[in-house]
Short mmCIF file of C-alpha atoms in Angstrom, two decimals:
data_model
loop_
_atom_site.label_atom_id
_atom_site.label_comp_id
_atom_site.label_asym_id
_atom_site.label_seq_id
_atom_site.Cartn_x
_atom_site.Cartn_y
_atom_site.Cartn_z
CA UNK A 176 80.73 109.03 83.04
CA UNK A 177 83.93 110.83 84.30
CA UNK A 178 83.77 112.19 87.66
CA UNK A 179 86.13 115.16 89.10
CA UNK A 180 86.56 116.08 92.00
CA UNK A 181 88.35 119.57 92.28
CA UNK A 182 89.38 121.53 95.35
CA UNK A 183 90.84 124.97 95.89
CA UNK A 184 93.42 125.72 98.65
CA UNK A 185 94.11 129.05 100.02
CA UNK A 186 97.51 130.64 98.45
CA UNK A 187 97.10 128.48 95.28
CA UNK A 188 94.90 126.26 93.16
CA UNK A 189 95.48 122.16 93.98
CA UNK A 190 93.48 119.90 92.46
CA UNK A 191 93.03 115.93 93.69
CA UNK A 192 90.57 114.47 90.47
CA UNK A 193 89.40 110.82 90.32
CA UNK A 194 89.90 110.17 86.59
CA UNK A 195 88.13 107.05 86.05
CA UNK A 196 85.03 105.83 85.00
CA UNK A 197 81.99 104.20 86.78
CA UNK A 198 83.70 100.66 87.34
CA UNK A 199 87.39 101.88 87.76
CA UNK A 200 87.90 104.58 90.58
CA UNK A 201 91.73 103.75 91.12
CA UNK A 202 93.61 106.73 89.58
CA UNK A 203 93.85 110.22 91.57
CA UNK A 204 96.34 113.09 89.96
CA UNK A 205 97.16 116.00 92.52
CA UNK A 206 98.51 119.21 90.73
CA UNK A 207 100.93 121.57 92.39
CA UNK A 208 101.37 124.64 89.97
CA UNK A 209 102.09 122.92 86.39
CA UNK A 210 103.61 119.81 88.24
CA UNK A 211 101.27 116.75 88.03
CA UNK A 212 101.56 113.81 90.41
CA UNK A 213 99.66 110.38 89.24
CA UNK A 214 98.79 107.73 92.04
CA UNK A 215 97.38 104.35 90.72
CA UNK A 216 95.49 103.39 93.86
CA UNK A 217 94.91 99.54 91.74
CA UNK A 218 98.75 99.13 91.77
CA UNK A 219 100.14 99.14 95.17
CA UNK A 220 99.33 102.58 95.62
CA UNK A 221 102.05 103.70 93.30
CA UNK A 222 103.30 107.17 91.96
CA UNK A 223 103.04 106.33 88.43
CA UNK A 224 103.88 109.60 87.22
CA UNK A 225 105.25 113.16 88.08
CA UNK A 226 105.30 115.98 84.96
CA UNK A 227 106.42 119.66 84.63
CA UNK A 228 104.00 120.32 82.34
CA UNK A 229 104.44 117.66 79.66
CA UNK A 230 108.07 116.54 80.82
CA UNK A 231 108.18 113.31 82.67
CA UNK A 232 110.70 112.42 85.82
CA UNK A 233 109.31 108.99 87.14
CA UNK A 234 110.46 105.72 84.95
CA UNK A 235 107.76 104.29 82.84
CA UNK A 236 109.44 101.50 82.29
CA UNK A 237 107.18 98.31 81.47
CA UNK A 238 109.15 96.14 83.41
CA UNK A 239 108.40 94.80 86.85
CA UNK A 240 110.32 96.73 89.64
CA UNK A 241 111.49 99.06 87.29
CA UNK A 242 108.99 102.20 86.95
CA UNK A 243 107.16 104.49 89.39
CA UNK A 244 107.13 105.39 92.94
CA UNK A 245 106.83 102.70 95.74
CA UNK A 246 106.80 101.99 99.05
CA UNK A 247 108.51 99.20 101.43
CA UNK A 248 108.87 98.27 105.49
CA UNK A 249 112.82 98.16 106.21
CA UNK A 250 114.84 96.06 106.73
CA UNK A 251 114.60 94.34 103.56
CA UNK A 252 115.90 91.17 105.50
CA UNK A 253 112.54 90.47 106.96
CA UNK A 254 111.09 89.87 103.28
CA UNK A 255 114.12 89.33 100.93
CA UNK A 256 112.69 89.08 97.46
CA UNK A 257 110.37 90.10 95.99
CA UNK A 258 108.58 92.75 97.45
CA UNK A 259 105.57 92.31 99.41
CA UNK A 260 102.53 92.22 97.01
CA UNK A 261 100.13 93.78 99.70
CA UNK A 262 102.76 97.09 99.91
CA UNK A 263 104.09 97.07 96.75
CA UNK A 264 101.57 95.83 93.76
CA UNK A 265 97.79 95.11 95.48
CA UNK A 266 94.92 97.40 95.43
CA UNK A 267 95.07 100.30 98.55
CA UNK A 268 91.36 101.15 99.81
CA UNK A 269 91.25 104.81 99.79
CA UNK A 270 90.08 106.25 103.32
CA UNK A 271 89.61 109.69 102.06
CA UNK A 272 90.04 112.28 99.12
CA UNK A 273 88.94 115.71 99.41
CA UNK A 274 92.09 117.84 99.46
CA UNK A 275 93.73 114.70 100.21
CA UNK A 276 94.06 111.64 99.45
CA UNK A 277 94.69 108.73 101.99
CA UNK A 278 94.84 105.35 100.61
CA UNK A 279 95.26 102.14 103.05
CA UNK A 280 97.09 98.81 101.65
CA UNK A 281 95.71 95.55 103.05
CA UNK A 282 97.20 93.60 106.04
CA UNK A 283 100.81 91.97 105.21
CA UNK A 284 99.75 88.16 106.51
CA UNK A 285 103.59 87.70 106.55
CA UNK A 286 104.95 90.85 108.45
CA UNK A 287 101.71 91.69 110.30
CA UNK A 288 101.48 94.82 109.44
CA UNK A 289 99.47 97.87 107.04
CA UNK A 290 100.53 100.60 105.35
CA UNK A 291 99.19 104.18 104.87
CA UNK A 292 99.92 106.86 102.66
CA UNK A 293 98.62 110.68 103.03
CA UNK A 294 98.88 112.30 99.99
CA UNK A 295 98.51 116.66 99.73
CA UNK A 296 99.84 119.63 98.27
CA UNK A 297 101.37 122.77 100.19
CA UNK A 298 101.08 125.19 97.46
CA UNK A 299 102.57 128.04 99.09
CA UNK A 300 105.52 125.97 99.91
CA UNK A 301 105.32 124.09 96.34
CA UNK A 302 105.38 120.91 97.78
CA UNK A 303 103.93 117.49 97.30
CA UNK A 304 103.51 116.15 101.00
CA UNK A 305 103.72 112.39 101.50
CA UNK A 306 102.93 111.19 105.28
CA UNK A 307 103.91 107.14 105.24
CA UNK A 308 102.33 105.15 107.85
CA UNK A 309 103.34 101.56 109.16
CA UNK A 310 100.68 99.89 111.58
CA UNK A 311 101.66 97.12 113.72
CA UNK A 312 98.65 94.90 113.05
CA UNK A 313 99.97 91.94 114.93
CA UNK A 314 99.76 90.80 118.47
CA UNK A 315 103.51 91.17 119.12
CA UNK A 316 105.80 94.00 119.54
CA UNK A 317 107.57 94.77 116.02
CA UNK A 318 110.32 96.98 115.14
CA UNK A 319 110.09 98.72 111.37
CA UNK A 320 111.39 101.57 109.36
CA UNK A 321 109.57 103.37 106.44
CA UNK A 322 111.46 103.04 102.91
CA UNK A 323 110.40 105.20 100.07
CA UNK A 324 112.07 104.00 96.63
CA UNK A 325 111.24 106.29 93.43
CA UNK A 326 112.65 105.18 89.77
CA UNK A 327 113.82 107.73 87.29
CA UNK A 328 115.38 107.25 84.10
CA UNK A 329 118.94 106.95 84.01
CA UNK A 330 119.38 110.02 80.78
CA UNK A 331 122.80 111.39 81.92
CA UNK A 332 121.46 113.30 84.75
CA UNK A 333 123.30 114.18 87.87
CA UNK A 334 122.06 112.45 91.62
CA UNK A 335 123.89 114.31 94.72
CA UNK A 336 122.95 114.61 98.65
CA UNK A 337 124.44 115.95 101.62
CA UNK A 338 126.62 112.50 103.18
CA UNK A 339 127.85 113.06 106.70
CA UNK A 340 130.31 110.54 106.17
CA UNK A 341 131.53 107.94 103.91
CA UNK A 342 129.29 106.12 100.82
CA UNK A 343 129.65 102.78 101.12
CA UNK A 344 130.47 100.02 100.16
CA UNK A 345 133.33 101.99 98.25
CA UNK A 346 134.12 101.80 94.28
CA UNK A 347 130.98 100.67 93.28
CA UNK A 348 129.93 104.23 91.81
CA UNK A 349 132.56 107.65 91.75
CA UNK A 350 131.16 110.40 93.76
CA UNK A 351 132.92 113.85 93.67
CA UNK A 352 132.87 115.75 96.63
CA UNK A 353 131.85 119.56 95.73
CA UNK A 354 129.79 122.57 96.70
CA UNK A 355 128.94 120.59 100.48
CA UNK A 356 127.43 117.68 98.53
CA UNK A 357 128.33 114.40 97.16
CA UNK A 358 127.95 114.46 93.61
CA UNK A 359 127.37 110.99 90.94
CA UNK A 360 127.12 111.74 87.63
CA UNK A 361 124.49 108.65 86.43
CA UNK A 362 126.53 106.21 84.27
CA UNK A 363 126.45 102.97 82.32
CA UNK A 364 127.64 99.44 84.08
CA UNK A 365 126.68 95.73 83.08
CA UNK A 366 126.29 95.46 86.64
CA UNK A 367 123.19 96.37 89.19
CA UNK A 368 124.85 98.87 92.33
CA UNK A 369 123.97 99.95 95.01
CA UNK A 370 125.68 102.55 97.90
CA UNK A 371 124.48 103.72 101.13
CA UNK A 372 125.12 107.01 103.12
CA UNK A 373 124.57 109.41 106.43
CA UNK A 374 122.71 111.68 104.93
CA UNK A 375 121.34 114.74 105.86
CA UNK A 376 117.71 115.06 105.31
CA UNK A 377 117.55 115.61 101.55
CA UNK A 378 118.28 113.70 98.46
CA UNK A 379 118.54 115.42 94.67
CA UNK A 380 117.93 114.43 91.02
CA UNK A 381 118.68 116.71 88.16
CA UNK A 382 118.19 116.13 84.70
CA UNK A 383 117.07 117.57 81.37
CA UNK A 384 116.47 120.77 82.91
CA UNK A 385 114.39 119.46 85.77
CA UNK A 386 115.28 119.40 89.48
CA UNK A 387 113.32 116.85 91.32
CA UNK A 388 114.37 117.10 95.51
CA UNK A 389 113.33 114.87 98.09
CA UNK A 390 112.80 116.20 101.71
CA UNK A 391 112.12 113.89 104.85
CA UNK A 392 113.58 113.70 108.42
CA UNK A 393 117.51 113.73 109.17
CA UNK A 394 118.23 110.51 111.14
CA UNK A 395 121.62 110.27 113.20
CA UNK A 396 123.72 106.68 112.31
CA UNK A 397 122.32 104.98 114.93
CA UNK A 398 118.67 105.53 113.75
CA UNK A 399 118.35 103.38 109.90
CA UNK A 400 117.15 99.74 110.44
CA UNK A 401 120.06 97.43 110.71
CA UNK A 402 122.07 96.91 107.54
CA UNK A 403 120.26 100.06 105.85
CA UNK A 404 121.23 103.64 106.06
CA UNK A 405 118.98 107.23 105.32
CA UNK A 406 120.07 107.50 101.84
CA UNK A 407 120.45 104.81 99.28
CA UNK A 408 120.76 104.83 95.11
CA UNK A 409 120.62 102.09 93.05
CA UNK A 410 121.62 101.53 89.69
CA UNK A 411 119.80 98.71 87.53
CA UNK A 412 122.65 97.07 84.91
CA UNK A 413 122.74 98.89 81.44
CA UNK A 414 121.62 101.88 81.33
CA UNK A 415 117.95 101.60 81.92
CA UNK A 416 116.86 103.08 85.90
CA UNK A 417 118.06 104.55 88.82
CA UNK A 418 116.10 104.17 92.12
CA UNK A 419 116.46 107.01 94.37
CA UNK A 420 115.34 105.85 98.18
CA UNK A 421 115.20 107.31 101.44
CA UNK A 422 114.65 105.43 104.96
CA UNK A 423 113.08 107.14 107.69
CA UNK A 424 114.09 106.00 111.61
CA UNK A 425 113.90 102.14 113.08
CA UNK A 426 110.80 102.04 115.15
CA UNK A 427 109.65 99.74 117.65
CA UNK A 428 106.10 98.83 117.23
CA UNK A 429 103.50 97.95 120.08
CA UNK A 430 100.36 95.90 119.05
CA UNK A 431 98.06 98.77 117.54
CA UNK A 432 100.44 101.68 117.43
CA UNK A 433 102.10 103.03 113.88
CA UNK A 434 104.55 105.34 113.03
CA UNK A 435 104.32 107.82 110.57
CA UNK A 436 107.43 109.37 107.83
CA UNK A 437 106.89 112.74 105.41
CA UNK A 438 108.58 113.16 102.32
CA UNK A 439 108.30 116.90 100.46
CA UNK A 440 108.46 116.31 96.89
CA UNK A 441 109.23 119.07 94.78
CA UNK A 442 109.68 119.29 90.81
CA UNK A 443 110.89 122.61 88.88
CA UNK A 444 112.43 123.83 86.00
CA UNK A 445 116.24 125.00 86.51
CA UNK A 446 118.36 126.40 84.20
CA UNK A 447 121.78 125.22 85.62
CA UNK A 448 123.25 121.97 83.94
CA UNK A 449 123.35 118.45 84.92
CA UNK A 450 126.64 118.88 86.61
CA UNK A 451 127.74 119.50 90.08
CA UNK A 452 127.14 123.37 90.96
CA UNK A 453 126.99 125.89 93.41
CA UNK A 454 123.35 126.73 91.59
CA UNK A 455 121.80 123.59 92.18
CA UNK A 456 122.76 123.30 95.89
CA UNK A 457 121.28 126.70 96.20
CA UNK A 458 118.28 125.71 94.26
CA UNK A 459 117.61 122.29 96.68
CA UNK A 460 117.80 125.40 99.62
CA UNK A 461 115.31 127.47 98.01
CA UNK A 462 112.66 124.79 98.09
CA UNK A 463 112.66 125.32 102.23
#
């Protein structure tokens, strides 16, 4: 038997269903409008998919590390490789879901630490709101930064941000410099890259007539975990995905205490091309 659970919010109808059956209660969709986010509770808490309407913008790749929406504690020196399984691929024990959904992963033995994830919809504002927590579960004093990392198809769309400063390192991938963003056209190399950059509180993703922004706090360059900046992209070899990540501030932890990160998600239909523009910078300002 299928059980819903359906909510309205004042200014617009959000739902947050449970689609699942009596022994399988892991995946939750929140609709904002006709966009559709999908959160797999059972798989590290993951954003498996986000649709305008019927058009998908998350990678549904079948590979490992290659598809959905994930979480991770920065600096990635602390855990190299691979990612850690409670963050990143165990089951999350959800804490609540009326009109929201907050999911808790287990304890990291390694790191010593949980993480949290708030999920809701604004839908006056349009937004899917993501509130990341880290918990210091350990008896020692840690320091941590939140690290969101999202996968999209690479299908010849456009990624561009606001960068303070340089990208870095240089010459791995050619940004143009346009419209008070930095633009990269998403391209084909038999190598894996990835840049960093001083951003400025938003990161962008447009392609086949869809404009997927990121929103989230605006660190200064002393503020990203050592080694890690605000704004990162990656590009896998080939032509296959592109992971578009975000970092909030490096934290010190007390026994007990947590910090928390938002990211705004938004997803809508633009008419302007995949191709730096003066009407897709304007269209990342009219999501405010």
């Amino acid at each position: 038997m299928m059980k819903r659970f359906i909510y309205a919010a004042l200014l617009a109808c959000v739902t947050l269903t449970a689609s699942a059956d009596e022994t399988d209660n892991s995946v939750f969709t929140l609709q904002n409008g006709d966009a559709v986010m999908t959160v797999d509770i059972s798989k590290g808490g993951k954003i498996l998919s986000l649709k305008y309407k019927e058009q998908e913008v998350i990678s549904q790749s079948r590979f490992p590390e290659s598809f959905g929406s994930t979480f991770w504690t920065s600096p990635q020196k602390e855990w190299n490789w691979p990612p850690v399984p409670e963050f990143d691929k165990q089951a999350y024990t959800v804490k609540q879901r009326d009109s929201r959904l907050v999911i808790t992963s287990p304890v990291s033995q390694r790191l010593g630490m949980s993480v949290g994830k708030d999920f809701s919809v604004d839908g006056k504002d349009g937004a899917f709101v993501i509130t990341y927590s880290v918990k210091n579960e350990g008896s020692e004093p840690r320091r941590v930064a939140p690290w969101e990392i999202t996968r999209v198809p690479n299908n010849n769309g456009v990624i561009f941000f606001a960068a303070a400063d340089s990208i870095w390192p240089a010459g791995l991938m050619t940004f143009e410099s346009a419209y008070g963003a930095a633009w990269y056209k998403t391209d084909e190399a038999p190598q894996n890259r990835k840049v960093n950059a001083d951003g400025r509180g938003w990161l962008a993703y447009c392609a086949d007539g869809l404009l997927l922004v990121k929103k989230f706090q605006d660190l200064k360059a002393d503020e990203p975990a050592p080694g890690e900046a605000e704004i990162q992209v990656y590009v896998n070899r080939g032509k296959t995905y592109i992971e578009l990540e975000s970092q909030g501030a490096y934290t010190l932890l007390q026994p007990g205490e947590n910090l928390t990160w938002t990211v705004r998600w938004y997803l809508k239909p633009v008419a302007a091309a995949a191709q730096p523009s003066a009407a897709l910078v304007k269209a990342v300002s009219g999501e405010r």
